[in-house]
Amino acid sequence: MEIVQVLHMNGGSGDTSYATNSILQKQVITKAKPVVIGSISDLYTTNPSPCLRVADLGCSSGPNTLLVITEIIEAIDEICHQLNHNTPEFQVFLNDLPSNDFNAIFKTLPAFYEQLRKEKGEKFGPCSIMGIPGSFYERLFPTATIDFLHSSYSLQWLSQVPPMVEINKGNIYLARMSPPSVLQAYTDQFRKDFSLFLRLRSNEITPTGRMVLTLLGKKSEGPFGKECYFWELLSKSLNDLVSEGLIEEAKVDSFNLPFYMPSRKEVEAIVCGEGSFYLDGLEIFDINWDGSDDDDNKKFKFDRFISGQKVAKLIRAVTEPLIAYHFGDAVIDVLFNRYMEYVSDHLSKEEGKFVNFVISLKRK
């Protein structure tokens, strides 16, 4: 399986699209906002520049794509008003794999530019936005050209499925039944990929540049945390389809996700070992699987079926291209209906939480 060709979110704006089912990612961006604004503000006040070059890696498409860029522009505009400076020009690079729905992004840009002119006035520094298709596990930009790099919910995706010497039988990700060699393959692949990502970005970022990365992780330092259980439920759903004769057992045994959720110690060790960046901060926060707010759940009666449906649609929007490529389109609806049932049942017994790391880095 060629990851570059098939790893992308569901495009368009339909019921199963990423654009329609990305409320969780929006919540994550909102919770990470103070770190992003703190980092970009410190960068600009320390080294004001007539042109601020910002890259968002793994931008996807949909309503969240320009959210971080909007937050950054607002923060810099406010700083410039406080300092009585002219706002800088903004050069924004939106990166994702070539299979990303860039056309959907480009169609929103005229309205985005018009809104900026209305809110900021004609004297506001020009803003130009362009798409950069390609893997962030390769070089994307010329040397020392990017001032601020951002990535949200992308670095948990690996450059490839880890090469394995044993079959991860009945599982699509790490589980307690996975052989030790499978765990080692996953940890080695993440170490290799994250180290490469940092090394590549260190070449592209300016000497005073900053970087903020948000990714899924796990609080436990052990190999199998409950944070990964949402994948076990998807494995269980696939195995049900095997029992019902809808897919072959060998198909499940040969399917593994190019995905990894590291621990805090793993992230810190890799940043330290690679050596290009100072770890300025690492914050951790939880968020419900369905993207809902705990206060809302207390205020209104929690409905596990609605939550199960939201989670199933979210995971479908993120994984359908990978799963359909391997198993075929015909099983998708029945698979995610079964997954919705398992998630709903799980949420009736205990909470489902994603653990998020927000990592702030400075170029050495």
Coordinates of C-alpha atoms in Angstrom, one line a residue:
M1 CA 0.0 0.0 0.0
E2 CA 1.4 3.4 -1.1
I3 CA 0.6 5.6 1.9
V4 CA 1.2 8.9 -0.1
Q5 CA -1.6 7.9 -2.5
V6 CA -4.3 6.6 -0.1
L7 CA -3.7 8.4 3.2
H8 CA -6.1 11.3 3.1
M9 CA -9.4 12.4 4.7
N10 CA -12.7 11.9 3.0
G11 CA -13.1 14.9 0.6
G12 CA -16.1 16.9 -0.4
S13 CA -18.8 18.1 2.0
G14 CA -21.1 15.1 2.2
D15 CA -22.4 13.3 5.3
T16 CA -19.2 11.1 5.6
S17 CA -16.7 13.8 4.6
Y18 CA -14.0 15.1 6.9
A19 CA -15.3 18.7 6.4
T20 CA -18.6 17.6 8.0
N21 CA -17.1 15.4 10.7
S22 CA -14.1 17.4 12.1
I23 CA -15.6 19.1 15.2
L24 CA -13.2 17.2 17.4
Q25 CA -10.2 18.5 15.4
K26 CA -11.7 22.0 15.8
Q27 CA -11.9 21.6 19.6
V28 CA -8.3 20.4 19.6
I29 CA -7.1 23.5 17.7
T30 CA -9.1 25.7 20.1
K31 CA -7.6 24.1 23.1
A32 CA -4.1 24.4 21.7
K33 CA -4.6 28.1 20.7
P34 CA -2.9 29.6 23.7
V35 CA 0.3 27.8 23.0
V36 CA 0.2 28.7 19.3
I37 CA -0.5 32.4 20.0
G38 CA 2.1 32.5 22.7
S39 CA 4.8 31.1 20.4
I40 CA 4.0 33.2 17.4
S41 CA 3.7 36.4 19.5
D42 CA 7.1 35.8 21.2
L43 CA 8.6 35.1 17.7
Y44 CA 7.2 38.4 16.3
T45 CA 7.9 40.7 19.2
T46 CA 11.5 39.4 19.5
N47 CA 12.2 39.5 15.7
P48 CA 9.6 41.6 13.9
S49 CA 9.7 41.0 10.2
P50 CA 8.2 42.8 7.2
C51 CA 7.0 39.4 5.9
L52 CA 5.9 36.5 8.2
R53 CA 6.1 33.1 6.5
V54 CA 3.9 30.5 8.1
A55 CA 3.5 26.8 7.2
D56 CA 0.7 24.5 8.3
L57 CA 1.7 20.9 7.7
G58 CA -1.1 18.4 7.3
C59 CA -3.7 21.1 6.7
S60 CA -6.4 18.7 5.3
S61 CA -9.5 20.5 4.0
G62 CA -12.7 21.8 5.4
P63 CA -13.7 24.5 8.0
N64 CA -10.6 24.0 10.2
T65 CA -8.0 24.5 7.4
L66 CA -7.8 28.3 7.8
L67 CA -8.6 28.4 11.5
V68 CA -5.0 28.4 12.8
I69 CA -4.0 30.9 10.1
T70 CA -6.9 33.2 11.2
E71 CA -5.8 33.0 14.8
I72 CA -2.2 33.8 13.9
I73 CA -3.2 36.8 11.8
E74 CA -5.5 38.1 14.6
A75 CA -2.6 37.8 17.2
I76 CA -0.1 39.6 15.0
D77 CA -2.5 42.3 14.1
E78 CA -3.2 43.0 17.8
I79 CA 0.5 43.1 18.6
C80 CA 1.1 45.6 15.8
H81 CA -1.7 47.8 17.0
Q82 CA -0.2 47.8 20.5
L83 CA 3.3 48.6 19.2
N84 CA 1.9 51.1 16.6
H85 CA 3.6 49.0 13.8
N86 CA 2.4 48.3 10.3
T87 CA 1.2 44.7 10.0
P88 CA 3.6 42.5 8.1
E89 CA 2.8 40.7 4.9
F90 CA 1.7 37.1 5.5
Q91 CA 2.9 34.3 3.2
V92 CA 1.1 31.1 4.2
F93 CA 1.9 27.6 3.0
L94 CA -0.8 24.9 3.4
N95 CA 0.8 21.4 3.1
D96 CA -0.7 18.0 2.8
L97 CA -0.3 14.9 0.7
P98 CA -1.2 15.3 -3.0
S99 CA -4.4 13.3 -2.6
N100 CA -5.8 16.0 -0.2
D101 CA -8.8 18.0 -1.5
F102 CA -6.8 21.2 -2.2
N103 CA -9.5 22.4 -4.7
A104 CA -12.0 22.7 -1.8
I105 CA -9.5 24.9 0.0
F106 CA -8.8 27.1 -2.9
K107 CA -12.5 27.7 -3.5
T108 CA -12.7 29.3 0.0
L109 CA -9.8 31.7 -0.5
P110 CA -11.6 34.6 -2.3
A111 CA -14.2 34.8 0.6
F112 CA -11.3 34.6 3.1
Y113 CA -9.4 37.4 1.5
E114 CA -12.5 39.6 1.3
Q115 CA -13.3 39.0 4.9
L116 CA -9.8 40.1 5.8
R117 CA -10.2 43.3 3.8
K118 CA -13.5 44.1 5.5
E119 CA -12.2 43.5 9.0
K120 CA -8.7 44.8 8.7
G121 CA -9.0 47.5 6.1
E122 CA -7.0 48.1 2.9
K123 CA -3.8 49.0 4.8
F124 CA -3.6 45.5 6.3
G125 CA -0.5 43.7 5.2
P126 CA -1.2 41.5 2.1
C127 CA -1.8 37.8 2.8
S128 CA -1.1 35.2 0.2
I129 CA -2.0 31.5 0.6
M130 CA -0.7 28.7 -1.5
G131 CA -0.9 24.9 -1.4
I132 CA 2.2 22.7 -1.1
P133 CA 1.4 19.1 -1.9
G134 CA 3.9 16.6 -0.6
S135 CA 4.9 14.5 2.4
F136 CA 6.3 16.3 5.4
Y137 CA 8.7 13.3 5.7
E138 CA 10.5 15.0 2.8
R139 CA 11.9 18.5 2.2
L140 CA 9.1 21.0 1.4
F141 CA 10.7 24.4 1.5
P142 CA 14.0 26.2 0.7
T143 CA 16.6 26.5 3.5
A144 CA 15.9 28.9 6.3
T145 CA 12.7 30.4 4.8
I146 CA 9.9 29.5 7.2
D147 CA 9.4 31.6 10.4
F148 CA 6.6 29.5 12.0
L149 CA 5.7 25.9 11.5
H150 CA 2.4 24.4 12.8
S151 CA 0.9 21.0 12.6
S152 CA -2.2 19.6 14.2
Y153 CA -3.3 15.9 14.3
S154 CA -0.9 14.8 11.6
L155 CA 2.3 13.5 13.2
Q156 CA 0.6 10.5 14.6
W157 CA 0.4 9.3 11.0
L158 CA 3.6 7.4 10.0
S159 CA 5.4 7.5 6.7
Q160 CA 4.6 3.9 6.2
V161 CA 3.1 0.8 7.8
P162 CA 6.0 -0.5 10.0
P163 CA 7.8 -3.5 8.5
M164 CA 7.0 -6.5 10.6
V165 CA 8.6 -9.9 11.0
E166 CA 5.4 -11.4 12.7
I167 CA 1.7 -11.1 11.9
N168 CA -0.3 -8.7 14.1
K169 CA -3.1 -11.3 13.9
G170 CA -6.6 -9.9 14.2
N171 CA -5.4 -6.4 15.0
I172 CA -5.0 -3.3 12.9
Y173 CA -2.9 -1.4 15.6
L174 CA -1.1 -2.2 18.8
A175 CA -3.1 -4.4 21.2
R176 CA -2.3 -6.6 24.2
M177 CA -2.4 -9.6 21.9
S178 CA 0.2 -8.1 19.5
P179 CA 3.6 -9.8 19.5
P180 CA 6.5 -7.9 21.1
S181 CA 8.1 -7.6 17.6
V182 CA 5.1 -5.6 16.4
L183 CA 5.4 -3.2 19.3
Q184 CA 9.1 -2.8 18.5
A185 CA 8.3 -2.2 14.8
Y186 CA 5.9 0.6 15.6
T187 CA 8.1 2.3 18.2
D188 CA 11.1 2.2 15.8
Q189 CA 9.1 3.6 12.9
F190 CA 7.8 6.5 15.0
R191 CA 11.3 7.3 16.2
K192 CA 12.6 7.2 12.7
D193 CA 9.8 9.3 11.3
F194 CA 9.7 11.9 14.0
S195 CA 13.4 12.3 14.0
L196 CA 13.4 12.8 10.3
F197 CA 10.6 15.3 10.5
L198 CA 12.5 17.4 13.0
R199 CA 15.7 17.2 11.0
L200 CA 14.0 18.3 7.8
R201 CA 12.2 21.2 9.5
S202 CA 15.4 22.4 11.1
N203 CA 16.7 23.0 7.6
E204 CA 13.7 24.9 6.5
I205 CA 13.0 27.1 9.5
T206 CA 14.7 30.4 10.1
P207 CA 17.4 30.7 12.8
T208 CA 14.9 32.3 15.2
G209 CA 12.0 30.2 14.0
R210 CA 9.4 28.4 16.1
M211 CA 7.3 25.3 15.8
V212 CA 4.1 24.1 17.5
L213 CA 2.9 20.5 17.0
T214 CA -0.2 18.9 18.3
L215 CA -0.6 15.1 18.1
L216 CA -2.4 12.2 19.7
G217 CA -0.4 10.5 22.4
K218 CA -0.8 8.3 25.5
K219 CA -0.4 9.1 29.2
S220 CA 0.8 5.6 30.1
E221 CA 4.5 4.8 29.5
G222 CA 3.5 1.1 29.1
P223 CA 3.0 -0.2 25.5
F224 CA -0.7 -0.6 25.7
G225 CA -2.7 2.3 27.1
K226 CA -6.5 2.5 27.1
E227 CA -6.1 5.6 24.9
C228 CA -5.8 3.2 22.0
Y229 CA -9.0 1.3 22.7
F230 CA -10.9 3.1 19.9
W231 CA -8.7 1.2 17.4
E232 CA -9.4 -2.1 19.2
L233 CA -13.1 -1.6 18.7
L234 CA -12.5 -1.1 14.9
S235 CA -10.4 -4.3 14.9
K236 CA -13.3 -6.1 16.7
S237 CA -15.7 -4.8 14.0
L238 CA -13.5 -6.1 11.2
N239 CA -13.2 -9.5 12.9
D240 CA -17.0 -9.6 13.1
L241 CA -17.2 -9.2 9.4
V242 CA -14.7 -12.1 9.0
S243 CA -17.0 -14.3 11.2
E244 CA -19.9 -13.3 8.9
G245 CA -18.0 -14.2 5.8
L246 CA -18.0 -10.6 4.4
I247 CA -14.2 -10.3 4.4
E248 CA -11.3 -12.8 4.5
E249 CA -9.4 -13.3 7.7
A250 CA -6.1 -12.9 5.9
K251 CA -7.2 -9.5 4.8
V252 CA -7.5 -8.4 8.4
D253 CA -4.2 -10.0 9.4
S254 CA -2.4 -8.1 6.6
F255 CA -3.9 -4.7 7.4
N256 CA -2.1 -2.4 9.9
L257 CA -2.5 1.3 10.4
P258 CA 0.4 3.6 9.6
F259 CA -0.3 5.3 12.9
Y260 CA 1.4 5.6 16.3
M261 CA 0.5 7.3 19.7
P262 CA 3.7 8.0 21.6
S263 CA 4.2 8.7 25.3
R264 CA 5.5 11.9 26.7
K265 CA 8.9 10.4 27.4
E266 CA 9.2 9.1 23.9
V267 CA 8.5 12.5 22.4
E268 CA 11.0 14.2 24.8
A269 CA 13.7 11.6 24.1
I270 CA 13.4 12.0 20.4
V271 CA 13.5 15.8 20.5
C272 CA 16.5 15.7 22.7
G273 CA 18.3 13.0 20.7
E274 CA 17.7 14.6 17.3
G275 CA 19.1 17.9 18.7
S276 CA 17.9 20.6 16.3
F277 CA 15.3 22.2 18.6
Y278 CA 14.8 23.3 22.2
L279 CA 11.7 21.8 23.8
D280 CA 10.1 25.0 25.0
G281 CA 7.0 23.3 26.4
L282 CA 4.9 20.2 26.3
E283 CA 1.3 20.4 27.5
I284 CA -1.2 17.6 27.7
F285 CA -5.0 17.7 27.6
D286 CA -7.9 15.2 27.2
I287 CA -10.8 15.5 24.9
N288 CA -13.9 13.3 24.5
W289 CA -14.0 10.9 21.6
D290 CA -17.0 12.6 20.1
G291 CA -15.6 16.1 20.5
S292 CA -18.3 17.1 23.1
D293 CA -17.6 19.3 26.1
D294 CA -17.8 17.7 29.6
D295 CA -19.9 20.7 30.8
D296 CA -22.4 20.2 28.0
N297 CA -22.7 16.5 28.9
K298 CA -23.5 17.4 32.5
K299 CA -26.0 20.0 31.4
F300 CA -27.8 17.8 28.9
K301 CA -28.6 14.1 29.1
F302 CA -25.8 12.1 27.6
D303 CA -26.9 10.0 24.7
R304 CA -24.4 7.2 24.1
F305 CA -26.0 6.4 20.7
I306 CA -25.5 9.9 19.4
S307 CA -21.9 10.0 20.7
G308 CA -21.3 6.5 19.1
Q309 CA -22.6 7.8 15.8
K310 CA -20.3 10.9 16.0
V311 CA -17.2 8.9 16.8
A312 CA -18.0 6.4 14.0
K313 CA -18.4 9.2 11.5
L314 CA -15.2 10.8 12.7
I315 CA -13.1 7.7 12.4
R316 CA -14.8 6.9 9.0
A317 CA -13.9 10.3 7.7
V318 CA -10.3 9.8 8.7
T319 CA -9.8 6.1 7.7
E320 CA -12.2 5.3 4.9
P321 CA -9.8 5.8 2.0
L322 CA -7.3 3.4 3.7
I323 CA -9.9 0.8 4.6
A324 CA -11.7 0.9 1.2
Y325 CA -8.4 0.5 -0.6
H326 CA -7.6 -2.7 1.3
F327 CA -11.0 -4.2 1.9
G328 CA -13.1 -2.7 -0.9
D329 CA -16.0 -0.1 -0.8
A330 CA -18.7 -2.7 -0.3
V331 CA -18.0 -3.3 3.4
I332 CA -17.7 0.3 4.5
D333 CA -21.3 1.0 5.6
V334 CA -21.7 -2.3 7.5
L335 CA -18.3 -2.0 9.1
F336 CA -18.9 1.5 10.5
N337 CA -22.5 0.6 11.6
R338 CA -21.0 -2.2 13.6
Y339 CA -18.3 0.1 14.9
M340 CA -20.9 2.6 16.0
E341 CA -22.6 -0.1 18.1
Y342 CA -19.4 -1.1 19.8
V343 CA -18.4 2.5 20.5
S344 CA -21.9 3.3 21.9
D345 CA -21.8 0.2 24.2
H346 CA -18.3 1.2 25.4
L347 CA -19.4 4.8 26.2
S348 CA -22.4 3.5 28.2
K349 CA -19.8 1.9 30.6
E350 CA -16.9 4.4 30.6
E351 CA -15.6 7.6 29.1
G352 CA -13.7 7.7 25.9
K353 CA -10.9 10.2 25.9
F354 CA -8.2 11.2 23.4
V355 CA -4.9 12.4 24.9
N356 CA -3.3 15.3 23.1
F357 CA 0.2 16.6 23.2
V358 CA 0.9 20.3 22.3
I359 CA 4.7 20.6 21.8
S360 CA 6.3 24.0 21.5
L361 CA 9.8 24.1 19.9
K362 CA 12.5 26.7 19.3
R363 CA 15.2 26.3 16.7
K364 CA 18.7 25.9 18.2

